[in-house]
Coordinates of C-alpha atoms and ligand atoms in Angstrom, one line a residue:
X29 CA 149.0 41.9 147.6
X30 CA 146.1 40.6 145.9
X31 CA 143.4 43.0 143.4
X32 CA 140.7 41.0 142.7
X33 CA 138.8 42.4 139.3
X34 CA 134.7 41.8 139.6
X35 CA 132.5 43.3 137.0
X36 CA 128.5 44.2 136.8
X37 CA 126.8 42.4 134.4
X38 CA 126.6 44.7 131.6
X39 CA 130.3 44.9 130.9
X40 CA 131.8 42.5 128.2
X41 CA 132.9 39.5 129.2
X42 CA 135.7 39.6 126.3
X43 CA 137.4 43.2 127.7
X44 CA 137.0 42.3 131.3
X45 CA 139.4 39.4 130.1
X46 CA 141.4 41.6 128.2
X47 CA 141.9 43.7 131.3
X48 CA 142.9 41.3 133.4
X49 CA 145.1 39.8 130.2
X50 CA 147.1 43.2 130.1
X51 CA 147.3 43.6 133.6
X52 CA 149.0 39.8 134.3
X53 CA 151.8 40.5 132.2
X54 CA 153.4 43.2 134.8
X55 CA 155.2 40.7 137.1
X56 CA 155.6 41.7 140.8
X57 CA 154.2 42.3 144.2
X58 CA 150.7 43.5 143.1
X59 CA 148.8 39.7 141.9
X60 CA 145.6 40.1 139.6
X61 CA 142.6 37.7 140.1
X62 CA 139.7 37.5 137.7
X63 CA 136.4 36.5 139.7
X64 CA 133.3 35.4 137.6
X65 CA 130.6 36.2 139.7
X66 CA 127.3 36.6 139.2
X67 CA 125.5 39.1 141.3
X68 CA 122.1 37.7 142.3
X69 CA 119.1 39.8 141.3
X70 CA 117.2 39.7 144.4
X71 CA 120.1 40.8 146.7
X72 CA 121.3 43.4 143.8
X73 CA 118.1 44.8 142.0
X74 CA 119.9 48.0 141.0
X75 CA 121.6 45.9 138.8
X76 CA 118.9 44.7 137.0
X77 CA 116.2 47.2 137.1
X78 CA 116.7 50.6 135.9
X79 CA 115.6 53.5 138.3
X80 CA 115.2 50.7 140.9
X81 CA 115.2 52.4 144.4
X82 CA 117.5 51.2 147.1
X83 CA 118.0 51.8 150.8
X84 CA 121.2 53.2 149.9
X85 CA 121.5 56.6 150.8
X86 CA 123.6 59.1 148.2
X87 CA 126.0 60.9 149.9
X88 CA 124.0 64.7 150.3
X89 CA 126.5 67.1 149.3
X90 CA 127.2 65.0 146.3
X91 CA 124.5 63.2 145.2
X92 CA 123.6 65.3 142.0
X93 CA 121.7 63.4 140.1
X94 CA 121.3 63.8 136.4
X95 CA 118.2 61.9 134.8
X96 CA 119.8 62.9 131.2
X97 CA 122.8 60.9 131.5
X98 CA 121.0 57.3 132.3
X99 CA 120.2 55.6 135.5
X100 CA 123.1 56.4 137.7
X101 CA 124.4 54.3 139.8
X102 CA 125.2 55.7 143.7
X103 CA 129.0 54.8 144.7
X104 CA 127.4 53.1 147.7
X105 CA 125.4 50.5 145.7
X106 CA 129.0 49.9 143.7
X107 CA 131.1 49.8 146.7
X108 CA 128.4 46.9 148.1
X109 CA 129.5 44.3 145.5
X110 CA 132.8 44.6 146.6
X111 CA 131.8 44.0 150.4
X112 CA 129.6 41.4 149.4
X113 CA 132.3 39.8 147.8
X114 CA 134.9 40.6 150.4
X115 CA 132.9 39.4 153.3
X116 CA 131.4 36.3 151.3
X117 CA 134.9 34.9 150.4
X118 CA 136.6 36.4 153.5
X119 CA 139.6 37.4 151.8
X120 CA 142.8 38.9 153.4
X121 CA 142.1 42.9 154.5
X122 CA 144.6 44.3 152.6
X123 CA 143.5 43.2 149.2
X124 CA 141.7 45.0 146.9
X125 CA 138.3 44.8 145.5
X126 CA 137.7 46.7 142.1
X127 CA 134.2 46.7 140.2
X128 CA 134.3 47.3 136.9
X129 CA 131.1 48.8 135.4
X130 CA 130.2 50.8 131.9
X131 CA 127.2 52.0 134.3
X132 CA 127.1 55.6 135.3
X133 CA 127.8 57.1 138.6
X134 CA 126.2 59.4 140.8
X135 CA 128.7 62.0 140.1
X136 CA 130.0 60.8 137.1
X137 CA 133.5 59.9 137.9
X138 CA 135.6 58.3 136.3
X139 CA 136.8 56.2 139.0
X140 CA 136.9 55.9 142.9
X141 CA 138.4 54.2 146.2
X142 CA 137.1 53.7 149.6
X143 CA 138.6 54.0 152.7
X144 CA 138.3 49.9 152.6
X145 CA 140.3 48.9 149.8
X146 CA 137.1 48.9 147.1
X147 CA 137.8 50.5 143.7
X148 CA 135.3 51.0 140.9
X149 CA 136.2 51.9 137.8
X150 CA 134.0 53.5 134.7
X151 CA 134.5 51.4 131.9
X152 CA 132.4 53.0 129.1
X153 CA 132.9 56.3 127.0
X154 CA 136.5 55.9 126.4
X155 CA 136.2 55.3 122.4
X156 CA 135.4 59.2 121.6
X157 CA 138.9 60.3 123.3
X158 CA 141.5 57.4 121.7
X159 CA 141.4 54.6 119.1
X160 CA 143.7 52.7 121.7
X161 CA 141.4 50.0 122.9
X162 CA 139.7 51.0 126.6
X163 CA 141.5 48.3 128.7
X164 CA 144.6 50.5 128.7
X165 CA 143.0 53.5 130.1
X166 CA 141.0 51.4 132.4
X167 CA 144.2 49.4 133.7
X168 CA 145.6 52.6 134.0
X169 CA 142.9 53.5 136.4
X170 CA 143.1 50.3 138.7
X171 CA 146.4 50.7 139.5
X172 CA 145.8 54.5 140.1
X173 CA 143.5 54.3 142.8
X174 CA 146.2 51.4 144.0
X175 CA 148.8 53.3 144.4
X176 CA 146.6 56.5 145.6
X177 CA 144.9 54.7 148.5
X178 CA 149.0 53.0 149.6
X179 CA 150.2 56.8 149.3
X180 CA 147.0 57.8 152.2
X181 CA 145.6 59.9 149.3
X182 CA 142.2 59.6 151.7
X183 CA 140.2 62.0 150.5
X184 CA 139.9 62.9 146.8
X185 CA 139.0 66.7 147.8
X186 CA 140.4 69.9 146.1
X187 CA 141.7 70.1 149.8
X188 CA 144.6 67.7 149.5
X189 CA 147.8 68.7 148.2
X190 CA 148.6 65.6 147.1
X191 CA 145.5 66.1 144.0
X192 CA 146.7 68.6 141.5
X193 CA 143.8 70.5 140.0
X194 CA 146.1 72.3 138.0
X195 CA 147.1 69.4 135.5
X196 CA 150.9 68.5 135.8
X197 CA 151.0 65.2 133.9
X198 CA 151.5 63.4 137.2
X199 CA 148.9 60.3 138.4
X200 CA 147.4 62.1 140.8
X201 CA 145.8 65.4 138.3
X202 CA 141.9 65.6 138.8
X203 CA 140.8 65.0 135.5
X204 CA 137.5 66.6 134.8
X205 CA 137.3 64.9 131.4
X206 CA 138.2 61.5 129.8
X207 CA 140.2 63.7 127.1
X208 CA 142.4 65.0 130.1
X209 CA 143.1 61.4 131.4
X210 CA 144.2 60.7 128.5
X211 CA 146.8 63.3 128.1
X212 CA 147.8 62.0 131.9
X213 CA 148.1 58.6 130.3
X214 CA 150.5 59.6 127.9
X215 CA 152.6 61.5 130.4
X216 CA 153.3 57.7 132.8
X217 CA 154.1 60.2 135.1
X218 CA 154.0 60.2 139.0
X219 CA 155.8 64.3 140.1
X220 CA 158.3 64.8 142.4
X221 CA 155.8 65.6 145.2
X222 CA 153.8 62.7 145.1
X223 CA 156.9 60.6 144.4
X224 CA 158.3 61.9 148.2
X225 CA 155.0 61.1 149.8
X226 CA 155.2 57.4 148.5
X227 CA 158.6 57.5 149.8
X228 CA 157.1 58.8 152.8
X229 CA 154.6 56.4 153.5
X230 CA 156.9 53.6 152.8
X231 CA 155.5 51.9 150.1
X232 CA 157.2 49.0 148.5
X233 CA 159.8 50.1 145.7
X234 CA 158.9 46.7 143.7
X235 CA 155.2 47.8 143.6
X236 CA 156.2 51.6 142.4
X237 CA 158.4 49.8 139.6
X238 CA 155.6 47.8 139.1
X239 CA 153.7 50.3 138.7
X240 CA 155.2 52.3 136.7
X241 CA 156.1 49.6 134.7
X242 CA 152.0 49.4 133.9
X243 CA 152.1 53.3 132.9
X244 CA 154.5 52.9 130.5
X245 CA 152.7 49.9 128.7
X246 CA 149.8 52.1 129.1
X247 CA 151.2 54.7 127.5
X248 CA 153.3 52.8 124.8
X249 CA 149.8 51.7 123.5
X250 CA 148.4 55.6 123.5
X251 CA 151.4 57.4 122.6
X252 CA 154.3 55.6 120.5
X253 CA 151.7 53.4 118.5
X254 CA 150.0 56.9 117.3
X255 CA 146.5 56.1 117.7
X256 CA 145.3 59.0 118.8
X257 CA 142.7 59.8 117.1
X258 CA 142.1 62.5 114.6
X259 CA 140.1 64.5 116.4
X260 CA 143.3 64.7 118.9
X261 CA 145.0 67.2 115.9
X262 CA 141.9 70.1 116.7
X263 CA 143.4 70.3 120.1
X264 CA 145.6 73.6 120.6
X265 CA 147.4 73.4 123.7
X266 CA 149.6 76.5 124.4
X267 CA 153.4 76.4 125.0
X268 CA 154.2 77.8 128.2
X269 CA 157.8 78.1 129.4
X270 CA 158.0 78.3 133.5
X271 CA 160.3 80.8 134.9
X272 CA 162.7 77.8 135.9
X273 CA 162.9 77.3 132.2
X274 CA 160.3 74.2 131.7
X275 CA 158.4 73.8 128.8
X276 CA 155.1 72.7 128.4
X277 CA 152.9 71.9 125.7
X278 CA 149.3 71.4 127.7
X279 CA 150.1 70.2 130.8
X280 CA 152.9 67.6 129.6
X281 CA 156.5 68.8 130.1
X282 CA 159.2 68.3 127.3
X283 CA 162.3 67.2 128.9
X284 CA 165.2 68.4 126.7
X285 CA 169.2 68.4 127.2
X286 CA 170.1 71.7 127.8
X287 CA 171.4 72.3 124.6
X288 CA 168.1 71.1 122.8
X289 CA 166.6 73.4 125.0
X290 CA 168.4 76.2 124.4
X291 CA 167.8 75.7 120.7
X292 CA 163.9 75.0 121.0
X293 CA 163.7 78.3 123.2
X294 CA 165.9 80.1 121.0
X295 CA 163.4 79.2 118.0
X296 CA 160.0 80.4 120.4
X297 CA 161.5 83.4 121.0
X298 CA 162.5 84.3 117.8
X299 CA 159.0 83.3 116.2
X300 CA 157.5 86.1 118.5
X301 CA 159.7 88.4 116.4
X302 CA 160.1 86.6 112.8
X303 CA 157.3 84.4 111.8
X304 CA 159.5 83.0 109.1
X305 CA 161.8 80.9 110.5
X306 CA 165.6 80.9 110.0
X307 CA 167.6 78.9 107.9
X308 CA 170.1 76.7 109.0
X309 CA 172.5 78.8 107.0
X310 CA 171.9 81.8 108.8
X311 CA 172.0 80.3 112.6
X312 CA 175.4 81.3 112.7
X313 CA 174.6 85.1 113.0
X314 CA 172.6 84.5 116.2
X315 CA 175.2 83.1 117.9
X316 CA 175.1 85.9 120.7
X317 CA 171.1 84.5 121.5
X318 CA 172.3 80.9 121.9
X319 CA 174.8 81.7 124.0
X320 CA 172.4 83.6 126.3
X321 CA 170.2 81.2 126.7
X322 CA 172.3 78.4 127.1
X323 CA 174.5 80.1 130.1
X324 CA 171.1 80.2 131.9
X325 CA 170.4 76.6 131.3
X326 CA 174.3 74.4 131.3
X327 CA 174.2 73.3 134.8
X328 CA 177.8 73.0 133.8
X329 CA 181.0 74.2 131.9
X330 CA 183.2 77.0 131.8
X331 CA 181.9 79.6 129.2
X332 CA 184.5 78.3 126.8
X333 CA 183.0 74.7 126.8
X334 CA 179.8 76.0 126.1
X335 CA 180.6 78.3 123.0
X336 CA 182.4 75.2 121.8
X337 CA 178.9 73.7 121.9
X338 CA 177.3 76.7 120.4
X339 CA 179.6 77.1 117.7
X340 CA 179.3 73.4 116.7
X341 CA 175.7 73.8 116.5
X342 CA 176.0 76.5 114.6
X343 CA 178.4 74.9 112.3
X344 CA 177.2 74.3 108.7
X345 CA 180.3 71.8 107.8
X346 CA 179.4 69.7 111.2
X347 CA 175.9 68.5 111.1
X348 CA 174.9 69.0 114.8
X349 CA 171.6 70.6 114.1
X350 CA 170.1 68.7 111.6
X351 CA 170.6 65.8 114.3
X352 CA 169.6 68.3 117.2
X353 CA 166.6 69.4 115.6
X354 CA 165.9 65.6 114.8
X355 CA 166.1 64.5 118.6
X356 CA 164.1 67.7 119.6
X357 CA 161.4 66.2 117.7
X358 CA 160.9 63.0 118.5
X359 CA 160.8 63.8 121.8
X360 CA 158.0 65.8 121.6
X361 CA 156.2 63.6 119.1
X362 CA 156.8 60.8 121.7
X363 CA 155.4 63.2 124.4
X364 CA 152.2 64.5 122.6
X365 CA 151.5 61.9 119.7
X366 CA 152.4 62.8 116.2
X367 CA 149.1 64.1 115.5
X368 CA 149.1 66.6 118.2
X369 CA 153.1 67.2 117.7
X370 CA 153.0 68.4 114.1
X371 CA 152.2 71.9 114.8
X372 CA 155.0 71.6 118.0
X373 CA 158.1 70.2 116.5
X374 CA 160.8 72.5 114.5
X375 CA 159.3 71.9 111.0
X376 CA 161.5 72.6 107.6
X377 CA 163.3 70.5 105.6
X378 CA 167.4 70.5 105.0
X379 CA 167.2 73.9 102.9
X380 CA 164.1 75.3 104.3
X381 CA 163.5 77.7 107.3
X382 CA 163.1 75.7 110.6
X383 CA 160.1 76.8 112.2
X384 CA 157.3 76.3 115.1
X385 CA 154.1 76.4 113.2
X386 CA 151.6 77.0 116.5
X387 CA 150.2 80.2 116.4
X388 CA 151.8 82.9 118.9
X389 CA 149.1 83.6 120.8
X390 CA 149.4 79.9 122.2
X391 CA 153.0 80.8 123.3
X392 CA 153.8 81.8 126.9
X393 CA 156.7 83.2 128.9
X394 CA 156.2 83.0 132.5
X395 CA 158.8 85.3 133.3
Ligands
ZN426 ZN1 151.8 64.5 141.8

């Protein structure tokens, strides 16, 4: 399956190269082309001309239009360069066409697909939300609308299940701003849901791992390089644990063992009562609050393998915690970027009070 990558003319030559650079080192069934081609100005004025008029209609119930943010382009003058190009080279239906363009669009969307195989993608803008470089985000969102037009996403309406307006970390969250996509970015993620529909409409497991394969370089380059930028550490997202015991920070879930979890819950709760923290030294007398929370999470284990566990963790000669602690927090660094993660993670060194610094007002039990 081919995806061949146009541009309009205003976006760099250099990063549609590096676009296409990043997206040819992901080997498999999806094949990127990069077409140079130049889009005449007669047949194209909107191109060319600002607030050039054009026979193209903008879809009604959309169509708001928003003189402040630039000339705008309409997705159906976007979506005609990728039919002029389709039906000029006569390429092979089930390819794909995506435009890549810094221009606005009529409702301002980050990116789009047609019920034709044409993709556009917004390629400006994405400097004020990360210092990783903007092909990574904008890779990201090629192979998005991919993947969401094989899974028969067809409409991108609050109507579909398969769009999650509540964010869940998962490819298919409506993002209503770039700094949301990029939290999505970070997550790689495609949920359980979406994963059965793919299943469901058959798609080929080579282009998922593919795929997925892309999301993780994606989100190696926003996430484990830690160049998020500063303005990343204002955010406050609130901790919310689900009544099945997930945790959240924003809409990204930290996936912990369930002894790490038992120890990261064990330290929410106890903030909500002692905003001091507790010292490895005294973990031992809360030995009863461990053990409750870790019967309701061990999928596993008669009672007397779990306080084994407990009382190894609690254990000052053994040095289970310190490593515990350790593991706890580079997960979640890994999962929100360190800048973000710093208020998240058990802070404290050796002979101070471990502690999670984010206010309690941020902290939710769903229960
Ligand atoms: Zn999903």
């Amino acid at each position: 399956m081919r995806i061949y990558l146009l541009k309009t003319p205003e976006f760099s030559e250099e990063q549609f190269q590096n676009v296409y650079n990043f997206l040819k080192t992901f080997k498999g069934p999806l094949k990127f082309s990069k077409i140079n081609l130049d889009f005449d100005k007669e047949k194209f004025p909107f191109l060319f001309y600002p607030y050039i008029n054009t026979d193209y209609k903008s879809d009604g119930k959309k169509g708001n239009f928003k003189q402040e943010i630039g000339t705008i382009l309409r997705w159906k003058e976007i979506f005609s360069l990728s039919t002029y190009y389709r039906d000029t080279v006569k390429i092979n239906k089930n390819d794909f066409v995506i435009v890549l363009t810094d221009r606005r669009n009529e409702l301002n969307w980050f990116s789009k697909f047609d019920e034709k195989r044409n993709i556009f993608v917004h390629t400006s803008d994405w400097d004020a939300f990360t210092n990783a470089n903007p092909k990574y985000p904008i890779a990201y969102q090629i192979v998005e609308n991919v993947m969401q037009f094989l899974m028969k996403l067809e409409s991108q309406s609050p109507y579909n299940p398969y769009i999650h307006f509540q964010p869940t970390g998962c490819m298919n969250d409506f993002c209503q701003n770039k700094q949301e996509v990029i939290l999505k970015l970070q997550n790689a993620n495609i949920c359980e849901t979406c994963i059965a529909k793919i299943r469901h409409e058959n798609i080929d497991d080579k282009i998922v791992q593919q795929v997925f394969k892309i999301f993780d370089g994606v989100r190696n380059e926003l996430v484990y390089k830690n160049r998020t930028i500063e303005q990343n550490a204002d955010i406050k997202l609130a901790i919310t644990v689900t009544k099945k015991n997930e945790i959240f920070i924003g809409n990204l879930e930290i996936r912990l063992t369930p002894l790490r979890k038992t120890l990261y819950l064990f330290f929410l709760e106890n903030k909500l009562i002692n905003n001091h923290g507790i010292l490895f030294n005294d973990l031992g007398d809360f030995k009863i609050e461990l053990m409750n929370i870790y019967r309701k999470l061990a999928v596993e284990g008669e009672m007397d393998i779990l306080k084994t566990r407990i009382n190894a963790l609690v254990n000052p000669v053994e040095d289970r915690f310190s490593q515990e602690k350790s593991r706890i927090n580079s997960i979640i660094s890994d999962t929100l970027g360190k800048n973000i993660a710093k208020d998240y993670i058990l802070s404290g060194g050796r002979n101070e009070p471990s502690k999670i610094n984010i206010s309690n007002d941020l902290i939710k039990f769903q229960q």
